[in-house]
Every structure is written in structure tokens, then in C-alpha cells.
PDB file of C-alpha atoms in Angstrom:
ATOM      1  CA  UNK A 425      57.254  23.404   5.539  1.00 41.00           C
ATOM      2  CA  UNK A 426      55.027  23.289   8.563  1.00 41.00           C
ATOM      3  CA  UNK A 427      51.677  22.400   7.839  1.00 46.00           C
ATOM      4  CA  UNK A 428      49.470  24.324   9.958  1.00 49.00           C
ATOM      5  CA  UNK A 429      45.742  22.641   8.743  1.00 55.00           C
ATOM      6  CA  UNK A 430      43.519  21.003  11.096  1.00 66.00           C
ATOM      7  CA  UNK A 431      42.844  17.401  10.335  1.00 65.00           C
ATOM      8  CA  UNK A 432      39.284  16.367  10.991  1.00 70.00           C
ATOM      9  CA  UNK A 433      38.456  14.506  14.153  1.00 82.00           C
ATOM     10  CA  UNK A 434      35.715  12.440  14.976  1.00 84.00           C
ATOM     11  CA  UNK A 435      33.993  11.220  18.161  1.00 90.00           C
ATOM     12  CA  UNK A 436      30.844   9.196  19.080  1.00 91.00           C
ATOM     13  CA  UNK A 437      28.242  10.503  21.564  1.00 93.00           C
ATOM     14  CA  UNK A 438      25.213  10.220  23.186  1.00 93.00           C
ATOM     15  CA  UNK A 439      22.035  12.596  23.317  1.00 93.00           C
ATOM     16  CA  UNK A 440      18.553  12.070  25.077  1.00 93.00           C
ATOM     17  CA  UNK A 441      15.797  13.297  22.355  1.00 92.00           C
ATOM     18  CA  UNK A 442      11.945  13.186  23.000  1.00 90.00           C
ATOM     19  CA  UNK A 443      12.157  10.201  20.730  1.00 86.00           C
ATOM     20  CA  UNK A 444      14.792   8.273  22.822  1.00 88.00           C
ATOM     21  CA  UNK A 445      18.395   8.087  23.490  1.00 90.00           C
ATOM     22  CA  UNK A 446      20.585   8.872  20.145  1.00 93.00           C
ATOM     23  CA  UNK A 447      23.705   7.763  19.616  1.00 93.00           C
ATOM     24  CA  UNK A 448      25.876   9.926  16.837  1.00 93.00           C
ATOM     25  CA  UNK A 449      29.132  10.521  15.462  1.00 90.00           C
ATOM     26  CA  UNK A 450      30.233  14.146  15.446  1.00 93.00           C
ATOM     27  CA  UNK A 451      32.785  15.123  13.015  1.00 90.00           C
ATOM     28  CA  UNK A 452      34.748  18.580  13.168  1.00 90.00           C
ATOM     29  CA  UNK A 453      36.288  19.103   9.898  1.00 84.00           C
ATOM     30  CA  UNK A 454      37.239  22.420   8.024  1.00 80.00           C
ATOM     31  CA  UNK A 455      33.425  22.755   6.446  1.00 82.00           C
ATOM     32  CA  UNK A 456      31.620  26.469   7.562  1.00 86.00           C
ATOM     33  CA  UNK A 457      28.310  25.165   8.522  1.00 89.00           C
ATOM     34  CA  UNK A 458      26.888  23.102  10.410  1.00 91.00           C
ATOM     35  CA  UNK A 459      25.651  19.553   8.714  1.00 89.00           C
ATOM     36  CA  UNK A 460      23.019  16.482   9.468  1.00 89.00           C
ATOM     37  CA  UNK A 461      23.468  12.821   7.608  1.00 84.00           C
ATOM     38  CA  UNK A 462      21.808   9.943   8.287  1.00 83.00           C
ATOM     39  CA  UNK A 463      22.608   6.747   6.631  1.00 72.00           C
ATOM     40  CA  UNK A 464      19.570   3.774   5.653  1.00 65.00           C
ATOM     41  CA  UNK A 465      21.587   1.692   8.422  1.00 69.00           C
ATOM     42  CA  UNK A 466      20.525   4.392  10.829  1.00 80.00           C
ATOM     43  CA  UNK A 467      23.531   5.662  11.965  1.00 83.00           C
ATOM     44  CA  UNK A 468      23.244   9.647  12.228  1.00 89.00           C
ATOM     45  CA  UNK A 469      26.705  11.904  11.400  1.00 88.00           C
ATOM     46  CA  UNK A 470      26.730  15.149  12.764  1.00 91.00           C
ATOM     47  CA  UNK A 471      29.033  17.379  10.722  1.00 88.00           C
ATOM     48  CA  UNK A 472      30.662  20.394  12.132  1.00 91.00           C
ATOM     49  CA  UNK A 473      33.396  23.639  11.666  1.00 91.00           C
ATOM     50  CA  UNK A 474      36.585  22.875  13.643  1.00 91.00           C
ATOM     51  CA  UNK A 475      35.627  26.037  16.727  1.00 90.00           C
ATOM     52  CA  UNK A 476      32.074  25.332  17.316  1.00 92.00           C
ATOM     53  CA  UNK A 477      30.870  24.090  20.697  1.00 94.00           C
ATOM     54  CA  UNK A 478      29.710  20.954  21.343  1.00 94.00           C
ATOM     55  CA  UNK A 479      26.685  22.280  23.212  1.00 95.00           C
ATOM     56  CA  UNK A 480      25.968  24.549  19.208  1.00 95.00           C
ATOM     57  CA  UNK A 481      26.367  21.051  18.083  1.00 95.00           C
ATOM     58  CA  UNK A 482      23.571  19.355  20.443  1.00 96.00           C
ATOM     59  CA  UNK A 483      21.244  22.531  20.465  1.00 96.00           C
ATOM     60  CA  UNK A 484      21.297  21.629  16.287  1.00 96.00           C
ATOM     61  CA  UNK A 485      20.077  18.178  16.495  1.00 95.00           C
ATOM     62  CA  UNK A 486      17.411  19.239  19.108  1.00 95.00           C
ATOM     63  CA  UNK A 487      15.367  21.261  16.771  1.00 94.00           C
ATOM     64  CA  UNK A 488      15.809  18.191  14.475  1.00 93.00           C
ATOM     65  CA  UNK A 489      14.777  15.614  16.162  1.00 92.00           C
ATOM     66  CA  UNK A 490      11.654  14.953  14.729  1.00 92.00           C
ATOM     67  CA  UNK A 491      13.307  15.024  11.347  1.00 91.00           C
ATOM     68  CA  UNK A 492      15.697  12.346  12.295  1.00 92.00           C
ATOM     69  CA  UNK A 493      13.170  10.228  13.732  1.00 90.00           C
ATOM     70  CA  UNK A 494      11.261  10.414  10.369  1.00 88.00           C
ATOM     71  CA  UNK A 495      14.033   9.560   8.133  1.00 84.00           C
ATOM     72  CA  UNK A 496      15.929   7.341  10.700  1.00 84.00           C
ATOM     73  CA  UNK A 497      12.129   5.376  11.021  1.00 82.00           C
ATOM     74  CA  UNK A 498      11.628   5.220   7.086  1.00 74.00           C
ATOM     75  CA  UNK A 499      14.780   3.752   6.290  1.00 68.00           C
ATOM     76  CA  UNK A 500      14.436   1.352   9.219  1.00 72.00           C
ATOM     77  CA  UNK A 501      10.615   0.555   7.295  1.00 64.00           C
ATOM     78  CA  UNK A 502      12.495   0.332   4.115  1.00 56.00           C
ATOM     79  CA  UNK A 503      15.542  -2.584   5.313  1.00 53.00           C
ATOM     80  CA  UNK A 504      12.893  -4.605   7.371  1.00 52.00           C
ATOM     81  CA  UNK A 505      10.281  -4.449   4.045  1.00 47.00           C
ATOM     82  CA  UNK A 506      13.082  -5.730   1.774  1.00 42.00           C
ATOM     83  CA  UNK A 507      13.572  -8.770   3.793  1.00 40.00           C
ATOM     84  CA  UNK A 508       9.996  -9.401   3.836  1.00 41.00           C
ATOM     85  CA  UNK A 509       8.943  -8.195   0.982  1.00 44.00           C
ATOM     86  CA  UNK A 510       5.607  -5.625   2.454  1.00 48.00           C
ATOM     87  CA  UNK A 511       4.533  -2.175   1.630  1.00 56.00           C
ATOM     88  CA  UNK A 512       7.247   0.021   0.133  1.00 58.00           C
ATOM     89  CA  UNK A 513       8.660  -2.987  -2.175  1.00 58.00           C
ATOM     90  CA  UNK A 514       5.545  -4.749  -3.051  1.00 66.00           C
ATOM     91  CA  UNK A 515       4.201  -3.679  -6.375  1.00 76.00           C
ATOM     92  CA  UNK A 516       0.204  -2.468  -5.209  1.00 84.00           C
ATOM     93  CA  UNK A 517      -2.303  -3.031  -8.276  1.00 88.00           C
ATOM     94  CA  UNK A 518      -5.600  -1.168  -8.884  1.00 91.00           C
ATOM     95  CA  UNK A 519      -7.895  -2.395 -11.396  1.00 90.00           C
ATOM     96  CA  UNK A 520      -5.038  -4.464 -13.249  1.00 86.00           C
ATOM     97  CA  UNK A 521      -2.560  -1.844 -12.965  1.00 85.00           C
ATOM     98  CA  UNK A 522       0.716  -2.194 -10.926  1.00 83.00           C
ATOM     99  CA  UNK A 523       2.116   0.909  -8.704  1.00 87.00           C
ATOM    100  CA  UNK A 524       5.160   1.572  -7.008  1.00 85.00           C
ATOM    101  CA  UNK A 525       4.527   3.339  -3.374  1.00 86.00           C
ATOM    102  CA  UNK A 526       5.831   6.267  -2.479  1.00 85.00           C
ATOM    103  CA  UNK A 527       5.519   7.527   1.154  1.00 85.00           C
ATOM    104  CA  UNK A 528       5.720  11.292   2.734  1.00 83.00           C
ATOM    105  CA  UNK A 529       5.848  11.706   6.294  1.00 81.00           C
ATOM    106  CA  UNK A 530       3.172  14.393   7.065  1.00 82.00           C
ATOM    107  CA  UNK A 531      -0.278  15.188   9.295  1.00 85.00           C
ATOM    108  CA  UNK A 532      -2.273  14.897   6.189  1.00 88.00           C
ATOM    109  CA  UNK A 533      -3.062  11.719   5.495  1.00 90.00           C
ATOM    110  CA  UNK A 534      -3.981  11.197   1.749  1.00 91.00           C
ATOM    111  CA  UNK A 535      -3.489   8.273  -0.845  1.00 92.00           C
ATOM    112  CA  UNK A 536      -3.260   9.528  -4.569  1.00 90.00           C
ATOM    113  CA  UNK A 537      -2.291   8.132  -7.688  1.00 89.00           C
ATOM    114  CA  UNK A 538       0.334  10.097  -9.752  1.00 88.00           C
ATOM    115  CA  UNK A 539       1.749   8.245 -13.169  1.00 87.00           C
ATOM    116  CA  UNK A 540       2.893   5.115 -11.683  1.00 84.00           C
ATOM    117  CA  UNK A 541       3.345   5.905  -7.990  1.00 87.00           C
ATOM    118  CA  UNK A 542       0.716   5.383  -5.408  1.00 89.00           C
ATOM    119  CA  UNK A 543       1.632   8.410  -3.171  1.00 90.00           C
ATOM    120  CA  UNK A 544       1.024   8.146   0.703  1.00 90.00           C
ATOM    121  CA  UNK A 545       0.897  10.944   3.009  1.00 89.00           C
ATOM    122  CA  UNK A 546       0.669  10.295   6.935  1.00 86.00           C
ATOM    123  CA  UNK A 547       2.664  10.674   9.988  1.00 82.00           C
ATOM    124  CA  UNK A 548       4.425   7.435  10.707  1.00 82.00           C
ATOM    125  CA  UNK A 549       5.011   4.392   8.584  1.00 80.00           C
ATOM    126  CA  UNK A 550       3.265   2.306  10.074  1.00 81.00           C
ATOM    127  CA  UNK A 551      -0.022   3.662   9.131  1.00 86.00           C
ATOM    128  CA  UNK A 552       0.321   3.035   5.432  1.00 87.00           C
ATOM    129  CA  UNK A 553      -1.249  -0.661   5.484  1.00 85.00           C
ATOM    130  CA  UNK A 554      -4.227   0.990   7.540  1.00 88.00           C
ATOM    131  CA  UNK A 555      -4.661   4.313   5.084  1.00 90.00           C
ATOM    132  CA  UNK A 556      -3.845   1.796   1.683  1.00 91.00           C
ATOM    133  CA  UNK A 557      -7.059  -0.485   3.578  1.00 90.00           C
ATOM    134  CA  UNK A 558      -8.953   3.020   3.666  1.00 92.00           C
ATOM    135  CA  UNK A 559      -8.292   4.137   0.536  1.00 92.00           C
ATOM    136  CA  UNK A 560      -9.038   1.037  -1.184  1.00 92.00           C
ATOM    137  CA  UNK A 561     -12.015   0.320   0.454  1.00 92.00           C
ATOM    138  CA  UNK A 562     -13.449   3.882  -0.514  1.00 93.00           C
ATOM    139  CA  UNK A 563     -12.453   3.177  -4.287  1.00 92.00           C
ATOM    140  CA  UNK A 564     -14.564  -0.343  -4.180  1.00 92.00           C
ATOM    141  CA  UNK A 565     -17.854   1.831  -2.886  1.00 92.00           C
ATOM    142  CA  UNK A 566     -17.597   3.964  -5.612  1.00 92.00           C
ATOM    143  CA  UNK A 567     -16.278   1.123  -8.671  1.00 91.00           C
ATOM    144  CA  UNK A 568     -17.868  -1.734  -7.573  1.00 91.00           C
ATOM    145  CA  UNK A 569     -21.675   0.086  -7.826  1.00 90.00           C
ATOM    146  CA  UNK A 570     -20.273   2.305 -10.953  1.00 92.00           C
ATOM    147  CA  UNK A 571     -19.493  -1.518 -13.059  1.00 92.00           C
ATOM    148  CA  UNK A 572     -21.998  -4.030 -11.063  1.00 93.00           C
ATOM    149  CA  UNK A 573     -25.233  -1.545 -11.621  1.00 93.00           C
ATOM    150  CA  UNK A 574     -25.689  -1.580 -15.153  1.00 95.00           C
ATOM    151  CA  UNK A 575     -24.788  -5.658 -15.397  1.00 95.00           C
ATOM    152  CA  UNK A 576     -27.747  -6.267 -12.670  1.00 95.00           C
ATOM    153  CA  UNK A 577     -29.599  -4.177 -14.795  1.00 96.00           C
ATOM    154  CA  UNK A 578     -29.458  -5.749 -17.753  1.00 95.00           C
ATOM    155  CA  UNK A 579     -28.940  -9.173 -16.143  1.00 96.00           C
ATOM    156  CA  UNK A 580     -32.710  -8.357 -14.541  1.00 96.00           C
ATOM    157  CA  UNK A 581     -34.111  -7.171 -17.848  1.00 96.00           C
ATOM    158  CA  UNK A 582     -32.918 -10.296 -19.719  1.00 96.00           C
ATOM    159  CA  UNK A 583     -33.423 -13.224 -17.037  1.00 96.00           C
ATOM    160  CA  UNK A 584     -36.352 -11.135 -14.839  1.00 96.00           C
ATOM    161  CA  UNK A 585     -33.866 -11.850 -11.489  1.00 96.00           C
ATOM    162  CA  UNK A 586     -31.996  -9.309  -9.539  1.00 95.00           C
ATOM    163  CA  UNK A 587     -30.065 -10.028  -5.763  1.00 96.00           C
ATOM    164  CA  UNK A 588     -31.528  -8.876  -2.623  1.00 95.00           C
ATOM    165  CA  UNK A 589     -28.666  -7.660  -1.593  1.00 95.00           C
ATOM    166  CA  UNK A 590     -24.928  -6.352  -2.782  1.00 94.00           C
ATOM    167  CA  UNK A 591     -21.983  -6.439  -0.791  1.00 93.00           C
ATOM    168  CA  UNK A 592     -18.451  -6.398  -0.622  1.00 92.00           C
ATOM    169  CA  UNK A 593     -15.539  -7.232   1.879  1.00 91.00           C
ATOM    170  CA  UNK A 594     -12.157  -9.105   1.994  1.00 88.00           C
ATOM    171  CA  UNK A 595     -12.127 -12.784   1.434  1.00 88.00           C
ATOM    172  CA  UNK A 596      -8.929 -14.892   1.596  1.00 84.00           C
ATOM    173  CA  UNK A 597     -10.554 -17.619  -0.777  1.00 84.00           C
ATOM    174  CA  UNK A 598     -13.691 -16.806  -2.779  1.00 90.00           C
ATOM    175  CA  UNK A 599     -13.722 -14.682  -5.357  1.00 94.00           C
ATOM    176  CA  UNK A 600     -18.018 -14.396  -4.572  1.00 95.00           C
ATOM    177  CA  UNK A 601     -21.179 -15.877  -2.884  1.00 95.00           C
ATOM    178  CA  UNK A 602     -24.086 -15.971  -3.602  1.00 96.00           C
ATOM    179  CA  UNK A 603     -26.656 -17.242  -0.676  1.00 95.00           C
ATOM    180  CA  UNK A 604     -29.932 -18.998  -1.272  1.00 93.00           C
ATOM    181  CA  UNK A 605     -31.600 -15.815  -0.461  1.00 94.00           C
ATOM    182  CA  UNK A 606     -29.884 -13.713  -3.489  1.00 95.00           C
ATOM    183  CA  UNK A 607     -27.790 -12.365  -1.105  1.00 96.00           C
ATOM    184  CA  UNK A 608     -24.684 -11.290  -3.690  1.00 96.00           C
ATOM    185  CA  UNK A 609     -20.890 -10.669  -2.000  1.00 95.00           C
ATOM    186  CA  UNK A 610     -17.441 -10.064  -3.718  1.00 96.00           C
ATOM    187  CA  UNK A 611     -14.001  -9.995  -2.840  1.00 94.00           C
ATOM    188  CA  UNK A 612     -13.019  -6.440  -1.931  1.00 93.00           C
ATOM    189  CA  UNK A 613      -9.690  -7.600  -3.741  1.00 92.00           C
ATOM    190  CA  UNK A 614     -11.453  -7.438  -7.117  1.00 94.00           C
ATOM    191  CA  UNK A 615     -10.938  -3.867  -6.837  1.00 93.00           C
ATOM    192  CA  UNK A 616      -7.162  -4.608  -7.670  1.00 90.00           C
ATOM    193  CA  UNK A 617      -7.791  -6.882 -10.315  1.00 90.00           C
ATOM    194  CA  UNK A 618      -8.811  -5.624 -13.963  1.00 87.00           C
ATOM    195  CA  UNK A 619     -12.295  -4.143 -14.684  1.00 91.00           C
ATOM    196  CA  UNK A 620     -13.424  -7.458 -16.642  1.00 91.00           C
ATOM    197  CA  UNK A 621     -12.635  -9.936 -13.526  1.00 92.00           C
ATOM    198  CA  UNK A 622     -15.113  -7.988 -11.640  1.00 95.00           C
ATOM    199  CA  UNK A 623     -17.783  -8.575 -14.257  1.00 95.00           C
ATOM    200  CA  UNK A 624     -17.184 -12.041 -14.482  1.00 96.00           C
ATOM    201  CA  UNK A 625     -17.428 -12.912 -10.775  1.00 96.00           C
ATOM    202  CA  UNK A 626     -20.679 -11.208 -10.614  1.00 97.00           C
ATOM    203  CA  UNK A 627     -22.196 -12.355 -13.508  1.00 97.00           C
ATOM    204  CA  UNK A 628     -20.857 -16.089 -12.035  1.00 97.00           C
ATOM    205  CA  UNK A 629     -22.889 -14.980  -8.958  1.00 97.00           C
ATOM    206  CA  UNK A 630     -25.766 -13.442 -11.013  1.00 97.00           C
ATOM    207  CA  UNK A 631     -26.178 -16.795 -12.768  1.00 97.00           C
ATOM    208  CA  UNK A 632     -26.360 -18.657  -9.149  1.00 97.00           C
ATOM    209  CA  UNK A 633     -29.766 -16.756  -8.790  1.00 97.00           C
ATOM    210  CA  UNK A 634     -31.042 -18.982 -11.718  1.00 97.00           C
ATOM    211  CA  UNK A 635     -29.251 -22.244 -11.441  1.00 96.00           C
ATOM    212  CA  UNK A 636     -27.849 -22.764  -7.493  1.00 94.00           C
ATOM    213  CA  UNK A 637     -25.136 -25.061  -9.099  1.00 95.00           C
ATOM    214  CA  UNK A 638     -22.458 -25.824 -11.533  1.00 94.00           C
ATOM    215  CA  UNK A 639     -24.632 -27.721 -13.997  1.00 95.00           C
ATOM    216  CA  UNK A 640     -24.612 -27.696 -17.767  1.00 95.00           C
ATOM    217  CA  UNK A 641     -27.546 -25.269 -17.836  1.00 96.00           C
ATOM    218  CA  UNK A 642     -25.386 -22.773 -15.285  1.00 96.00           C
ATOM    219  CA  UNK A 643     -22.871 -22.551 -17.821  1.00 95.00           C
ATOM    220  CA  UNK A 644     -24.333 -22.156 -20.949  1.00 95.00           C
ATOM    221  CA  UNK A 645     -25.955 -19.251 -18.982  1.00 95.00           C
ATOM    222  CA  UNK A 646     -22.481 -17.810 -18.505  1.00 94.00           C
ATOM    223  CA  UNK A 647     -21.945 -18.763 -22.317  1.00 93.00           C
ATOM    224  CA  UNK A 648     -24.919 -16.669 -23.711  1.00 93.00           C
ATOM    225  CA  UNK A 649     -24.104 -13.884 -21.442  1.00 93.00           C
ATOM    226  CA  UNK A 650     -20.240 -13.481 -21.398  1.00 92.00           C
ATOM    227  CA  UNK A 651     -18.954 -15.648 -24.338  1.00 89.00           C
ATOM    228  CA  UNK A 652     -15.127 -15.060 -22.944  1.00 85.00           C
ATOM    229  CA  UNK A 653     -15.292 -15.548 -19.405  1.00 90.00           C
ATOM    230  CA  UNK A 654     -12.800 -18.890 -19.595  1.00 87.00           C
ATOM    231  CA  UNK A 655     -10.017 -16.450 -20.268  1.00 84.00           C
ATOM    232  CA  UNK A 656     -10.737 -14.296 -17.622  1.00 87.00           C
ATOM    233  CA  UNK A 657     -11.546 -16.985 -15.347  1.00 88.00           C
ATOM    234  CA  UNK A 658      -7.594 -18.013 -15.909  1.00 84.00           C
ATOM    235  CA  UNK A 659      -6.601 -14.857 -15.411  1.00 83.00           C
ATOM    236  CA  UNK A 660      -8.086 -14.610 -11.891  1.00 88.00           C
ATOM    237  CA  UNK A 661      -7.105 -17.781 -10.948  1.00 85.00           C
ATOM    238  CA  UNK A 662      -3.581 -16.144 -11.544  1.00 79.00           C
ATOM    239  CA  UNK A 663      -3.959 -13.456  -9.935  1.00 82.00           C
ATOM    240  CA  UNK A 664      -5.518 -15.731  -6.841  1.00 82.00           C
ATOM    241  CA  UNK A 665      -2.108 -16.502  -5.647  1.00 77.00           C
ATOM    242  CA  UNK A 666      -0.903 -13.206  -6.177  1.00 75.00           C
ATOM    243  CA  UNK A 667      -3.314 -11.640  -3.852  1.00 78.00           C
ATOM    244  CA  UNK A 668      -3.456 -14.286  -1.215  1.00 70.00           C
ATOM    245  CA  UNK A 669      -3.790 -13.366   2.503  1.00 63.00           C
ATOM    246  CA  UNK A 670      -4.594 -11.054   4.634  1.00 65.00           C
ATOM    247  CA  UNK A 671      -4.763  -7.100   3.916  1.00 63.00           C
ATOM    248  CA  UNK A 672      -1.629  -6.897   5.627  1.00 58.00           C
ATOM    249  CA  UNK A 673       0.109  -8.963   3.564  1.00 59.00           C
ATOM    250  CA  UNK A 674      -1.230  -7.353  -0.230  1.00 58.00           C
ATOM    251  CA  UNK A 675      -1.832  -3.679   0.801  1.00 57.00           C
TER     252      UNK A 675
END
């Protein structure tokens, strides 16, 4: 018997988008709508009825252009960051907890954490390092004062010394400083770490304001005031290589 169906065809072309020339295969099969795929090599498959025009078909991928730059941008992200091991497969800690990012293409940019997902929001990609930078900087302000405040506190009432000064920002080696003025700064990167490595490098620093060394005396002071800080010192020395380099390459 004669066979009358259609059997699908399939043809590559080539459209001009705002976003750049786009090269697609177009498949007419027996389907009754009109269809978008796009693989995480990047290749884009138009799908369409066996009838339609070809001009339908380019009209279609016009209004979704910015859609396939999105996705087609994402998974491009995604194979690069696999190689290299950045944003979307690193594992991003805050305060001693590890979280898996998640990342949403839209104008609102936002960072939120949601069980264990980190969720980004923002337009393109590439601004995740620069919002995760923001958004971890913000948490610091707001951590580092919450935990540091009432261990100067009762650091001063104890020892009758306070710093001049508390700061914060990235380091790629130190942990803390502590000037001969009493001029205090931590690692911004102690915001990933957990709460207690945080109280440990500024009650290291705190001591400094007493004894300006590593003598005997320095660390009995860290003795009578945090009897356990040898296994948290470990801990951050662990957690040293973990976090070492430049924002780009932990956030």
C-alpha cells in the first residue's frame, strides 16, 4: 500500500538576531505547533508542522531571541565553569555552611538563601561573582559587628583595652592585623567560615593589644580567654586553602 506520510526533513540556517548571527536547524515534522530547543552545547532546533512558512518560522525565533540568548549564555557559563571549576559548580559557604548556586536570569538582582541553594537573580551571568561580592560584603557589616561587639566588650571589661578601630576587607593571607595603634582588621572571608573562627581571630587580635607578640604570656592570654581555640585554629588553617585567592576565584 502506498504510504502517503510525510517524513520529517531537516535543514540548517542562518538568522541575524539583535544578539548576533544564529545559526539553527529547522525541522518540519508532522507535530501541530510550533517548537524551540536548545541543547547545553548551544546548538538551537527549531521545530515545525510540515506547511508552515519559513518566514512563520523566523518571525518565531525573533520574539525569542532574548530567551535564547539567556539559556544559550547559561549553558555556555555552565560547560566553561565545569572545566574550571567557578561559580555555578563551586560549593559557596556562609558561616560554615556549604550552598549550591542557583542562578535566574532577571532585572532584579537579589541573592537569597533558600534550604541549601544560594539563589541569584540578575540579568547576565556574568554578574554573579560581582552580586555574590555584594551580597557577602553586606552580610559581614551586619555579622561581623552582631559577634565582634559583645567580645570587645567583655574583652575591655576584663583586660581594660579596646581597638581604635574595626575593620574588615579581603585578604589573600591573614586571617587579621592588628597595628601598633589598635587598629583591628579581619578577613572579609571569615564571613564564610563558622561563627567560632571569627571569634578566635579577633580575640587573637584582641590579645595583640596586650602583648604585640607571640610570647608565652600572649598565649596563656588566649588560654584564659578561649580555652579551645587550638581546635579552631586547625580548623581555619583548613579552611585557609580552601578559600585561597582572589574573590573571583571563591565567590
Amino acid at each position: 500500500m502506498f504510504n502517503s506520510r510525510k517524513t520529517a526533513t531537516e535543514e540548517v540556517r542562518r538568522l541575524s538576531l539583535p544578539q548576533g548571527e544564529l545559526d539553527y536547524t529547522l525541522i518540519f515534522s508532522g507535530r501541530r505547533s510550533l517548537g524551540l530547543q536548545i541543547y547545553p552545547d548551544g546548538r538551537v532546533v527549531a521545530r515545525a508542522p510540515f506547511g508552515i512558512k519559513r518566514e512563520d518560522v523566523e518571525c518565531f525565533i525573533r520574539e525569542r531571541s532574548g530567551w535564547i540568548h539567556r539559556h544559550r549564555e547559561r549553558f555556555a557559563m555552565e560547560s566553561e565553569s565545569t572545566e574550571k571549576g567557578d561559580v555555578f559548580h563551586r560549593l559557596h559557604y556562609f558561616q560554615g555552611k556549604t550552598y549550591r548556586l542557583r542562578w535566574q536570569s532577571d532585572r532584579i538582582e537579589r541573592v537569597c538563601m533558600e534550604g541549601e541553594e544560594l539563589r541569584v537573580t540578575c540579568l547576565s551571568a556574568e554578574d554573579i561573582s560581582k552580586l555574590l561580592w555584594r551580597w557577602y560584603t553586606q552580610q559581614a557589616d551586619v555579622f561581623f559587628m552582631r559577634e565582634a561587639r559583645p567580645l570587645i566588650e567583655k574583652f575591655e571589661q576584663k583586660h581594660g583595652v579596646s581597638p581604635s578601630s574595626l575593620h574588615w576587607q579581603w585578604m589573600k593571607t591573614r586571617w587579621g592585623s592588628c597595628s601598633s595603634r589598635g587598629r583591628i582588621n579581619l578577613n572579609l572571608k571569615l564571613i564564610m567560615t563558622p561563627p567560632e573562627c571569627l571569634r578566635y581571630v579577633l580575640l587573637h587580635e584582641l590579645c595583640h593589644l596586650i602583648h604585640f607578640n607571640h610570647s608565652k604570656a600572649f598565649y596563656r592570654l588566649m588560654d584564659e580567654d578561649m580555652p579551645d581555640w587550638h581546635s579552631v585554629k586547625i580548623e581555619l588553617n583548613r579552611l585557609s586553602k580552601k578559600f585561597a585567592g582572589e574573590p573571583k576565584d571563591v565567590l
